[in-house]
Coordinates of C-alpha atoms (C1' of nucleotides) in Angstrom, one line a residue:
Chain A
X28 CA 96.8 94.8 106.7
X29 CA 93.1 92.9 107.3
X30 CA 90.4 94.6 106.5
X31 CA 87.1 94.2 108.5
X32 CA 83.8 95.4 108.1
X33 CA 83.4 98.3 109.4
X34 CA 87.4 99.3 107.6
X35 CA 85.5 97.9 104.3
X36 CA 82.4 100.6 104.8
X37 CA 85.0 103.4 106.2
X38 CA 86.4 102.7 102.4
X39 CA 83.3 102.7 100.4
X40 CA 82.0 106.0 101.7
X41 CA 85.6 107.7 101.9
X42 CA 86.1 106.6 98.2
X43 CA 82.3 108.1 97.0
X44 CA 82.9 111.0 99.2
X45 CA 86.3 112.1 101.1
X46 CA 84.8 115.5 102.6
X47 CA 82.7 113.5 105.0
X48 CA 83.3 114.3 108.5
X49 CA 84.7 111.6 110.6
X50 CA 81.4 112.7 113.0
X51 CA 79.0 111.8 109.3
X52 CA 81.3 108.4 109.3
X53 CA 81.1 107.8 113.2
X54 CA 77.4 108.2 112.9
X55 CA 76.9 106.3 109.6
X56 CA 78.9 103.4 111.3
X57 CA 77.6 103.9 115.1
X58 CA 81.3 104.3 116.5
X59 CA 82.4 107.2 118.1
X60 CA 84.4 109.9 116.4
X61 CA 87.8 108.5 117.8
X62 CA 87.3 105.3 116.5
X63 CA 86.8 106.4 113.4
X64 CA 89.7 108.9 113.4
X65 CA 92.0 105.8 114.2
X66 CA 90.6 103.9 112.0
X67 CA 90.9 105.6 109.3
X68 CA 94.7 107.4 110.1
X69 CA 95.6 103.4 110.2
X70 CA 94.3 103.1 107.1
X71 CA 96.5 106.3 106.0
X72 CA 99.8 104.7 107.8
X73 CA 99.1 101.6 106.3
X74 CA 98.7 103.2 102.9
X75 CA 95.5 101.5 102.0
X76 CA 94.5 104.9 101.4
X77 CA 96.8 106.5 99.0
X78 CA 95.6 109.9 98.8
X79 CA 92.9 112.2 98.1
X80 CA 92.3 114.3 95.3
X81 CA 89.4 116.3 93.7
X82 CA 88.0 115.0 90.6
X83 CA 87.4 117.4 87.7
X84 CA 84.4 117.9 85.1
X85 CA 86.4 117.4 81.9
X86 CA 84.2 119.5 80.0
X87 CA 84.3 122.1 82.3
X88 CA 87.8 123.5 81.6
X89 CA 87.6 122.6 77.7
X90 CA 89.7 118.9 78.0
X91 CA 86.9 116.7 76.2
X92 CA 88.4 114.9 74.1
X93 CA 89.7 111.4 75.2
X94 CA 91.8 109.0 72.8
X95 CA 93.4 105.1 74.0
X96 CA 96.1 105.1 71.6
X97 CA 98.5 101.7 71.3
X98 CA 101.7 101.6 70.9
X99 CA 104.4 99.4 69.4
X100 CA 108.1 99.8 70.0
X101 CA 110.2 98.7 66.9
X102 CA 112.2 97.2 69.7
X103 CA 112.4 95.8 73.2
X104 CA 115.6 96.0 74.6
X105 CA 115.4 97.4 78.4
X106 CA 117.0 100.8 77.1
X107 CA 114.6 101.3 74.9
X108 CA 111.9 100.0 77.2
X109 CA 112.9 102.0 80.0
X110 CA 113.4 105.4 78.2
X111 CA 110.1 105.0 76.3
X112 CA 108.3 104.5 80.0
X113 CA 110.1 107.8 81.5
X114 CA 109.4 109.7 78.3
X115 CA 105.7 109.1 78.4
X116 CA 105.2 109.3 81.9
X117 CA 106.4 113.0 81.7
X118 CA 103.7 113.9 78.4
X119 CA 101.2 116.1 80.9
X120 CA 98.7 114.9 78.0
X121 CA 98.9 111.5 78.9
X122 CA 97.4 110.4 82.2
X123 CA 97.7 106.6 81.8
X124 CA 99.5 104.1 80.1
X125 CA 99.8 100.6 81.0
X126 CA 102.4 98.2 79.5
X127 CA 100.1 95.4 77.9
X128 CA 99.9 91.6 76.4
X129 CA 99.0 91.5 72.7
X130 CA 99.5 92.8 69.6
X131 CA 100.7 96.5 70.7
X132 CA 103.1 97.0 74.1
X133 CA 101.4 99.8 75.3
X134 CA 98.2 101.5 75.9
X135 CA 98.1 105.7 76.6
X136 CA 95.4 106.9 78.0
X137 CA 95.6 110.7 76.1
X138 CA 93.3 113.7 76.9
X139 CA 93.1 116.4 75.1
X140 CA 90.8 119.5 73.9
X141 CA 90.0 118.3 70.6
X142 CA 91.3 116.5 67.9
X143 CA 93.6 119.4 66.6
X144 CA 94.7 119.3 69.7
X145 CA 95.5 115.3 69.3
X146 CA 97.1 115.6 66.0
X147 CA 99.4 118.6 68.0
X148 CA 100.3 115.8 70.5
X149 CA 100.8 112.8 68.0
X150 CA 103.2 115.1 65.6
X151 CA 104.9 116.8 67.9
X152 CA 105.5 114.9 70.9
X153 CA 104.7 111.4 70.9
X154 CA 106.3 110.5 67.8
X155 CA 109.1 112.2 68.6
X156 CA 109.8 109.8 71.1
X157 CA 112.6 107.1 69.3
X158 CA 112.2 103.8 68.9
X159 CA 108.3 104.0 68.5
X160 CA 107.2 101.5 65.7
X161 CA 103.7 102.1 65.3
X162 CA 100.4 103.7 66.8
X163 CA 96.6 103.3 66.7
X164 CA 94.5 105.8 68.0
X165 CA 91.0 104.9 69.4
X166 CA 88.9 108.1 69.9
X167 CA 86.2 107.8 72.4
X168 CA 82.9 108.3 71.0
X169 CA 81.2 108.5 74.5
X170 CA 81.9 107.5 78.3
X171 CA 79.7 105.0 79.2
X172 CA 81.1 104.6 83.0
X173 CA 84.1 106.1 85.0
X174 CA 84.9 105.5 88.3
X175 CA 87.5 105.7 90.9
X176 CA 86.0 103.8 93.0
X177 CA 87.0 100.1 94.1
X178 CA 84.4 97.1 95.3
X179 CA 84.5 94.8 97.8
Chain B
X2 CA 82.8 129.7 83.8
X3 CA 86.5 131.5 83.6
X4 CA 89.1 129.9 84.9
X5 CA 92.0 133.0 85.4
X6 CA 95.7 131.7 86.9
X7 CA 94.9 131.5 90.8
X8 CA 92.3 129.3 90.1
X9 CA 94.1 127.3 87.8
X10 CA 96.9 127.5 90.3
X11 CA 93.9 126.2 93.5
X12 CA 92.5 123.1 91.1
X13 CA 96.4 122.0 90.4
X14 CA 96.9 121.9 94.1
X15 CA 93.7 120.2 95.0
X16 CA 93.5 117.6 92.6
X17 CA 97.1 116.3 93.8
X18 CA 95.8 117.0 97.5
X19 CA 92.4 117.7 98.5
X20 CA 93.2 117.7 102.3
X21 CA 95.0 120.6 101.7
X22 CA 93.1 123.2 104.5
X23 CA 92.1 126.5 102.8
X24 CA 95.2 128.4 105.0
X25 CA 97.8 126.9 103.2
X26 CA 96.7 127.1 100.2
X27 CA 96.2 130.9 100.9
X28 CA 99.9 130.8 102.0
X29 CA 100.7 129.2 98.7
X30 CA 98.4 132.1 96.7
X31 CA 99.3 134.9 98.6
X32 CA 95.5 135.0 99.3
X33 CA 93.4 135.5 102.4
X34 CA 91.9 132.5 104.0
X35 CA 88.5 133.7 102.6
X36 CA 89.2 134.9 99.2
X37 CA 90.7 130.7 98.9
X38 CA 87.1 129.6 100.4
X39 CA 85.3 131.6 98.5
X40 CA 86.9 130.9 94.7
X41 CA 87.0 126.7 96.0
X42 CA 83.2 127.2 96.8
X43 CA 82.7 128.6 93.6
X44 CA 84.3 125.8 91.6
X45 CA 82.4 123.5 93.2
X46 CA 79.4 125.3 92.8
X47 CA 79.6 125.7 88.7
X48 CA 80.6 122.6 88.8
X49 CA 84.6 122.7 88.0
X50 CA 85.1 120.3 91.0
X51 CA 83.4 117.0 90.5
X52 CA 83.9 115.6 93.7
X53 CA 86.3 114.6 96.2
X54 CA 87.6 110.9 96.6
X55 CA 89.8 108.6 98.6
X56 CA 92.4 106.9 95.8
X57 CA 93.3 103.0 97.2
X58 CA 96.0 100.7 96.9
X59 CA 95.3 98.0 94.8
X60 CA 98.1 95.9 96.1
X61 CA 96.5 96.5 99.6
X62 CA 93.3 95.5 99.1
X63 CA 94.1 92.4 96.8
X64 CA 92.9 93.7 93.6
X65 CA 95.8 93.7 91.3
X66 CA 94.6 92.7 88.0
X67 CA 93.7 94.7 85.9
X68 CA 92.3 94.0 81.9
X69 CA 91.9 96.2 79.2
X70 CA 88.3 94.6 77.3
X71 CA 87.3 95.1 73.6
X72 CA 83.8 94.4 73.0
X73 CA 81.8 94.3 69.9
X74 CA 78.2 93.8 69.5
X75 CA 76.6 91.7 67.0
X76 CA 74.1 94.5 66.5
X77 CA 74.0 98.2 66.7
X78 CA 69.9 98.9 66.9
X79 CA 69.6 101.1 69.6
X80 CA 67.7 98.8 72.2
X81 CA 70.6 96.8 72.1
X82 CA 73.2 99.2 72.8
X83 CA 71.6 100.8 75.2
X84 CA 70.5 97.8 77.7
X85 CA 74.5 96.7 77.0
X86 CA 75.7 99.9 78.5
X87 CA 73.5 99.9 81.6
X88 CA 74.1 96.2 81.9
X89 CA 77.8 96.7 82.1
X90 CA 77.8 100.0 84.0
X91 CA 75.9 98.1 86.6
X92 CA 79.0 95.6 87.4
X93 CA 81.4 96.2 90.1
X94 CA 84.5 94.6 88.9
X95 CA 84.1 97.4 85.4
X96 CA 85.8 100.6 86.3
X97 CA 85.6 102.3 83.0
X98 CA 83.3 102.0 79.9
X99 CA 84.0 103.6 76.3
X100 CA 82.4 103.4 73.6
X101 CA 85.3 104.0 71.3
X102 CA 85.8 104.4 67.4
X103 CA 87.4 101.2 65.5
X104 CA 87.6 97.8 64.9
X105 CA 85.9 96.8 68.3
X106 CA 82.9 98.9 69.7
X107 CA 83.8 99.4 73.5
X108 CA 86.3 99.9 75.4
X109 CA 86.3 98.1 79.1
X110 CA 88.9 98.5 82.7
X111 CA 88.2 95.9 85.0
X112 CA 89.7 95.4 88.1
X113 CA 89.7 91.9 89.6
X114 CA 91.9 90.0 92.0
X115 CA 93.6 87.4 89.5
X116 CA 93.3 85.5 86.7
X117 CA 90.8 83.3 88.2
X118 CA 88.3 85.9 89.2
X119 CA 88.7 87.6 85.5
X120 CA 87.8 84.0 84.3
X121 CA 84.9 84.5 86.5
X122 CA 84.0 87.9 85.7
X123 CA 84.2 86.8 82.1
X124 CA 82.0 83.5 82.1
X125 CA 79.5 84.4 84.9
X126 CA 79.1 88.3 84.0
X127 CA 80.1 89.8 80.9
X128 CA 79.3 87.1 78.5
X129 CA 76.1 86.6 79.7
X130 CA 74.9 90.0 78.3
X131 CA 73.2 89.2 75.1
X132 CA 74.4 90.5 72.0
X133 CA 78.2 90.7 72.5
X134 CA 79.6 89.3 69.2
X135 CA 83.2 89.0 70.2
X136 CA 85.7 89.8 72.9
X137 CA 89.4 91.0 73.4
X138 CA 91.2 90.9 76.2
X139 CA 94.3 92.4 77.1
X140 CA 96.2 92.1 80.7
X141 CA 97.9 94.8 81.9
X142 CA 101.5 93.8 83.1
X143 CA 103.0 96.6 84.3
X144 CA 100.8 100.1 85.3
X145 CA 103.5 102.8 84.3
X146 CA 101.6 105.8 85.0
X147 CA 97.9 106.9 86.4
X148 CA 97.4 109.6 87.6
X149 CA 93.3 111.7 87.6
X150 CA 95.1 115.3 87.4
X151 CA 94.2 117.5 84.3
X152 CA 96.7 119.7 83.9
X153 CA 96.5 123.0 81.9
Chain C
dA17 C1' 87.3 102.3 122.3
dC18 C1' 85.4 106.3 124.9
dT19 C1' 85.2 111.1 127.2
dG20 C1' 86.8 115.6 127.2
dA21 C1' 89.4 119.6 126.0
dA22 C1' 92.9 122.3 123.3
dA23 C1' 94.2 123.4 118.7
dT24 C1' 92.8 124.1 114.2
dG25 C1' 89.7 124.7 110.5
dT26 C1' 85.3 126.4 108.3
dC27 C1' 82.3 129.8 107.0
dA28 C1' 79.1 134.0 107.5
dA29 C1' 78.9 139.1 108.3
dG30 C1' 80.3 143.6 107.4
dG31 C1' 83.4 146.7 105.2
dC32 C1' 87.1 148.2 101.7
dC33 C1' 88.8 149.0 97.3
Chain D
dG20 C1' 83.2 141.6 91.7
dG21 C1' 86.7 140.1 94.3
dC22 C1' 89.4 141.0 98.4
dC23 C1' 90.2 141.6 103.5
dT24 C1' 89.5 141.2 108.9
dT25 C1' 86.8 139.5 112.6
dG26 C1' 84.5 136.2 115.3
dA27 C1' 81.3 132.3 116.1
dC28 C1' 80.9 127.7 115.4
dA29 C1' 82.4 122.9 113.9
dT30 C1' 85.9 119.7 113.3
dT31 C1' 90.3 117.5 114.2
dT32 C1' 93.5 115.7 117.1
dC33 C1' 95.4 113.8 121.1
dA34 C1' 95.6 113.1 126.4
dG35 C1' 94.1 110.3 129.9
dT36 C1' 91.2 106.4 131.3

DNA sequence: ACTGAAATGTCAAGGCC
DNA sequence: GGCCTTGACATTTCAGT
């Protein structure tokens, strides 16, 4: 699907701010509400837009504690790689991992409430996981920048 | 703030669907339309609730690379870190910043559209911050799960 | 892409445990 | 303090043009 302008804007405020009324956007945009009711159901259809979800404060319900942690597999047969993948993806602590170039194959994204917490996770469910050859955990000493939201 | 199981229960539902209208997720709670207003309200009142975003398609918007960045300083005096991290948080193509514990000092996600605009990104933006000692980058080749929901 | 109108949703007021 | 019902108002959604 091309994007244009005014599809381009419709993004950038619907990224920073999904509650906004397609009457804020039409305004905003100088369309009428319509136009920026198709617009933006195309952009649905079309699955530009994925979806749209609240965002939570971290600290607020007591999940502060972020760690990257790499991963090595002793081996890469498609078994193992494949079992490893479906494993992970079900760990509710675990909200991203990314199969990566260099020294380690993967990189987890982990949150958790504190480092008990982590030490919980590594011992009891991550390691548990066969095949894994070693880990690294790098604890996140502050968030400098996080956002969802895509440029242009 | 508390969190007790019904909201725990609304912030599960929201952050996988923030359209969701307040009557069915009364449906879901066995709640009155208001009682579901007035607990969301709350949440975003104290705090709880962040915000509420669009999530994009990558593929659909031709911004499918995405590099994992270690950074390290050549110095750690204050002045220096500080003007790094507001130099980074400042560019588009960096989603994500952390300063992290470790053999490097930070902790980058960029999203660009290929390997020639992460060249790009590399020459013309990031190295040009003063101060960055050394650099690691590492591609992402397959995403195998993301997801922003916290669970409990 | 716009106007207009029905369906649906939001949200405040007042009252009940 | 949290829940409910009611009703006014705003928004969404979809014809028809």
């Amino acid at each position: 699907m091309l994007l244009d302008e005014i599809d381009k804007k419709l993004l950038e405020y619907l990224q920073a701010d999904s509650k906004k009324t397609t009457k804020e956007l039409s305004n905003k945009l100088n369309l009428s509400v319509t136009a920026v009711y198709e617009r933006v159901k195309k952009l649905e259809r079309e699955a530009v837009i994925n979806n749209y979800v609240a965002l939570l404060n971290k600290e607020k319900i007591d999940k502060n504690f972020v760690v990257f942690c790499h991963v090595k597999l002793v081996q890469h047969t498609q078994d193992y790689v494949i079992k490893f993948e479906k494993e992970v993806a079900n760990l509710n602590e675990v909200l991203e991992c990314y199969h990566i170039s260099g020294d380690y194959d993967y990189l987890l994204k982990v949150l958790v409430k504190d480092m008990a917490a982590y030490r919980e996770f590594m011992v009891k469910k991550l390691t548990t996981i066969n095949h894994i050859g070693s880990t690294q955990s790098m604890f996140v000493i502050n968030e400098v920048k996080h956002t969802t939201t895509i440029n242009f």
